[in-house]
Coordinates of C-alpha atoms in Angstrom, one line a residue:
Chain A
X53 CA -21.1 -21.1 2.1
X54 CA -19.1 -21.5 5.2
X55 CA -19.2 -19.2 8.1
X56 CA -17.5 -19.0 11.5
X57 CA -18.7 -17.2 14.6
X58 CA -16.6 -16.4 17.6
X59 CA -18.6 -15.4 20.6
X60 CA -17.1 -12.4 22.3
X61 CA -14.7 -10.0 20.6
X62 CA -12.9 -9.5 23.9
X63 CA -12.2 -11.8 26.8
X64 CA -10.6 -10.9 30.2
X65 CA -9.1 -13.6 32.3
X66 CA -7.0 -13.7 35.4
X67 CA -3.7 -15.3 35.4
X68 CA -4.0 -18.8 36.3
X69 CA -7.7 -19.0 35.4
X70 CA -9.3 -21.1 32.6
X71 CA -9.3 -19.7 29.2
X72 CA -12.3 -20.6 27.0
X73 CA -12.8 -19.2 23.6
X74 CA -16.0 -20.2 21.7
X75 CA -16.1 -20.9 18.0
X76 CA -19.1 -22.3 16.0
X77 CA -19.2 -23.0 12.5
X78 CA -21.6 -23.7 9.7
X79 CA -20.5 -25.8 6.8
X80 CA -22.3 -27.8 4.1
X81 CA -19.5 -30.4 4.2
X82 CA -17.3 -31.8 6.9
X83 CA -14.9 -29.1 7.7
X84 CA -11.3 -28.8 8.7
X85 CA -10.9 -26.4 11.6
X86 CA -8.1 -24.3 12.9
X87 CA -7.2 -21.8 15.7
X88 CA -4.6 -19.2 14.9
X89 CA -3.1 -16.7 17.2
X90 CA -1.8 -13.3 16.5
X91 CA 0.6 -11.9 19.2
X92 CA 1.2 -8.1 19.1
X93 CA 3.1 -7.0 16.0
X94 CA 3.4 -10.6 14.6
X95 CA 1.7 -12.6 11.9
X96 CA -0.8 -15.4 12.4
X97 CA 0.6 -18.6 14.0
X98 CA -1.2 -21.9 14.0
X99 CA -2.2 -23.0 17.5
X100 CA -3.9 -26.3 16.4
X101 CA -5.9 -27.9 13.7
X102 CA -8.7 -30.5 13.4
X103 CA -8.4 -32.6 10.2
X104 CA -10.9 -35.4 10.9
X105 CA -8.7 -37.4 13.2
X106 CA -9.2 -37.2 16.9
X107 CA -11.8 -34.9 18.1
X108 CA -9.8 -33.5 21.0
X109 CA -6.8 -31.7 19.5
X110 CA -3.9 -30.5 21.6
X111 CA -1.8 -27.6 20.2
X112 CA 1.1 -25.4 21.2
X113 CA 1.5 -23.5 24.5
X114 CA -0.9 -25.8 26.4
X115 CA -4.0 -25.0 24.3
X116 CA -6.5 -27.7 23.2
X117 CA -9.9 -27.7 21.4
X118 CA -12.6 -30.2 21.0
X119 CA -14.5 -30.7 17.7
X120 CA -18.2 -31.5 18.5
X121 CA -20.1 -32.1 15.3
X122 CA -23.5 -32.2 17.0
X123 CA -22.9 -28.7 18.4
X124 CA -21.0 -27.6 15.3
X125 CA -18.4 -26.1 17.7
X126 CA -14.7 -26.1 18.1
X127 CA -14.1 -24.2 21.4
X128 CA -10.5 -23.4 22.4
X129 CA -9.4 -24.1 26.1
X130 CA -6.4 -23.7 28.2
X131 CA -6.5 -24.8 31.9
X132 CA -4.2 -21.9 33.3
X133 CA -3.8 -18.6 31.6
X134 CA -0.4 -17.1 31.4
X135 CA 0.5 -13.4 30.9
X136 CA 2.1 -14.4 27.5
X137 CA -1.3 -15.6 26.3
X138 CA -2.5 -12.1 25.8
X139 CA -3.2 -12.0 22.0
X140 CA -5.9 -12.2 19.4
X141 CA -7.2 -15.6 18.5
X142 CA -8.9 -16.6 15.3
X143 CA -11.0 -19.6 14.5
X144 CA -11.0 -20.7 10.9
X145 CA -12.5 -23.4 8.7
X146 CA -11.5 -24.7 5.3
X147 CA -13.4 -27.2 3.1
X148 CA -10.4 -29.0 1.6
X149 CA -6.6 -28.8 1.3
X150 CA -5.7 -26.0 -0.9
X151 CA -8.9 -24.0 -0.5
X152 CA -9.3 -20.6 1.2
X153 CA -9.8 -20.2 4.9
X154 CA -12.8 -18.6 6.3
X155 CA -12.2 -16.8 9.5
X156 CA -14.2 -15.7 12.4
X157 CA -14.1 -12.2 13.8
X158 CA -11.3 -12.9 16.3
X159 CA -11.3 -12.8 20.1
X160 CA -8.8 -10.5 21.9
X161 CA -7.7 -12.0 25.2
X162 CA -6.5 -9.9 28.1
X163 CA -4.7 -11.5 31.0
X164 CA -4.9 -9.8 34.2
X165 CA -2.2 -10.4 36.9
Chain B
X19 CA 13.8 -22.5 6.8
X20 CA 12.5 -19.0 6.2
X21 CA 8.9 -18.3 6.8
X22 CA 6.5 -16.1 4.7
X23 CA 7.8 -12.6 4.3
X24 CA 6.0 -9.4 3.4
X25 CA 7.2 -6.0 2.3
X26 CA 6.7 -3.3 3.4
X27 CA 5.5 -3.7 7.0
X28 CA 3.8 -0.5 7.0
X29 CA 2.6 1.8 4.2
X30 CA 0.9 5.2 4.4
X31 CA -0.3 6.7 1.2
X32 CA -2.8 9.3 0.1
X33 CA -6.1 8.5 -1.6
X34 CA -5.6 8.3 -5.2
X35 CA -1.9 6.9 -5.1
X36 CA -0.7 3.7 -6.0
X37 CA 0.8 1.0 -3.6
X38 CA 2.4 -2.4 -4.3
X39 CA 2.6 -5.0 -1.6
X40 CA 4.9 -8.0 -2.0
X41 CA 4.9 -11.5 -0.6
X42 CA 7.6 -14.2 -0.6
X43 CA 6.2 -17.4 0.2
X44 CA 8.1 -20.4 1.8
X45 CA 10.3 -21.9 -0.7
X46 CA 8.6 -24.8 -2.5
X47 CA 5.0 -23.8 -1.7
X48 CA 3.0 -23.7 -4.7
X49 CA -0.2 -22.3 -3.1
X50 CA -0.1 -18.6 -2.2
X51 CA -3.0 -16.6 -0.7
X52 CA -3.9 -13.0 0.0
X53 CA -6.1 -12.1 2.8
X54 CA -7.2 -8.7 4.2
X55 CA -8.4 -7.5 7.6
X56 CA -10.2 -4.2 7.5
X57 CA -10.5 -2.4 10.9
X58 CA -13.0 -4.1 13.2
X59 CA -13.9 -6.9 10.6
X60 CA -12.8 -10.4 10.2
X61 CA -10.0 -11.6 8.0
X62 CA -11.3 -12.2 4.6
X63 CA -9.8 -14.0 1.6
X64 CA -8.8 -12.1 -1.5
X65 CA -7.3 -14.6 -3.9
X66 CA -5.4 -17.8 -4.4
X67 CA -2.6 -18.7 -6.7
X68 CA -1.3 -22.1 -7.6
X69 CA 2.2 -21.4 -8.9
X70 CA 1.6 -18.5 -11.4
X71 CA -2.1 -19.2 -12.0
X72 CA -4.9 -17.6 -10.3
X73 CA -7.0 -20.5 -8.8
X74 CA -9.6 -18.3 -7.2
X75 CA -10.0 -14.6 -7.1
X76 CA -13.6 -14.5 -5.8
X77 CA -12.6 -12.2 -2.9
X78 CA -10.9 -9.4 -4.8
X79 CA -13.2 -6.4 -4.0
X80 CA -12.8 -4.6 -7.4
X81 CA -10.7 -3.9 -10.3
X82 CA -8.4 -1.5 -8.5
X83 CA -6.8 -4.5 -7.0
X84 CA -4.2 -6.5 -9.3
X85 CA -2.4 -9.4 -8.1
X86 CA 0.5 -11.1 -10.0
X87 CA 2.7 -14.1 -9.3
X88 CA 5.3 -14.1 -12.1
X89 CA 7.3 -17.3 -12.3
X90 CA 5.3 -18.8 -9.6
X91 CA 7.6 -17.4 -6.9
X92 CA 6.8 -14.1 -5.1
X93 CA 3.7 -12.3 -5.5
X94 CA 2.6 -8.7 -5.7
X95 CA -0.7 -7.0 -4.9
X96 CA -1.1 -3.6 -6.4
X97 CA -3.9 -1.2 -5.3
X98 CA -4.4 1.6 -7.9
X99 CA -5.9 4.1 -7.2
X100 CA -6.1 3.6 -3.4
X101 CA -9.2 4.7 -1.6
X102 CA -9.9 5.2 2.1
X103 CA -11.7 1.8 2.5
X104 CA -8.7 0.0 1.4
X105 CA -7.0 0.6 4.7
X106 CA -6.3 -2.5 6.7
X107 CA -3.8 -5.3 7.2
X108 CA -3.0 -7.5 4.2
X109 CA -1.8 -10.9 5.0
X110 CA -0.2 -13.4 2.7
X111 CA 0.0 -17.0 3.4
X112 CA 1.5 -20.1 1.6
X113 CA 1.0 -23.8 1.6
X114 CA 2.2 -27.0 -0.1
X115 CA 0.3 -28.4 -3.0
X116 CA -0.5 -31.7 -1.3
X117 CA -3.8 -33.3 -0.8
X118 CA -3.1 -33.7 2.9
X119 CA -1.7 -30.2 3.4
X120 CA -4.3 -28.1 5.1
X121 CA -1.9 -25.8 7.0
X122 CA -1.4 -22.3 5.6
X123 CA 1.6 -20.3 6.9
X124 CA 1.1 -16.7 7.3
X125 CA 3.3 -13.7 7.0
X126 CA 3.5 -10.8 9.4
X127 CA 1.2 -8.6 7.2
X128 CA 1.4 -5.2 5.7
X129 CA -0.5 -2.5 7.4
X130 CA -1.8 -0.1 4.8
X131 CA -3.2 3.3 5.7
X132 CA -4.9 5.4 3.1
X133 CA -5.4 9.0 4.1

């Protein structure tokens, strides 16, 4: 069975500071990994995905994530936070195309001026 | 291209009543998924349709939940009778039926409150 752990349900960062959201997974097979974002009153939007190509994945809005198999991690980063990054972020894993997603608990990001 | 749509956006019902949620996937997407997020918990899978067939319904909590996808287009999720613990946000997602297609596109969700 797969599981995803996001460290920290809430993260507060200052505008312009580094955003680092942690995600660790457990999977019996090589996984495919995703970060989704949910802005207030909106649905889930895909930020980026890892599907066994390059281990450093670049996504939308300046976010990127690095797949580290040895650490079973897929942490999300953004060098400089913007007020518009305030949202909830979800890490998710899938075994294969067409399968169900397994989500972490989510991390809500607050950006302080 | 229209995204995944869900109706209603909010629903408030009393315990014991029936509610039906609807999801319209992206046109041409054969895969349709239902997920749910109960307050304070992670988003959890409910079930997966491929066209009109249920591919995986391992996440359905109990027999008070009934999902259908007649004709392989839109889907409905009926809760009858609703209980307090059914409150949460119900998400629908769709994806293409391709071996290389991993991305699921989500709708805005239906917030269900059972009082």
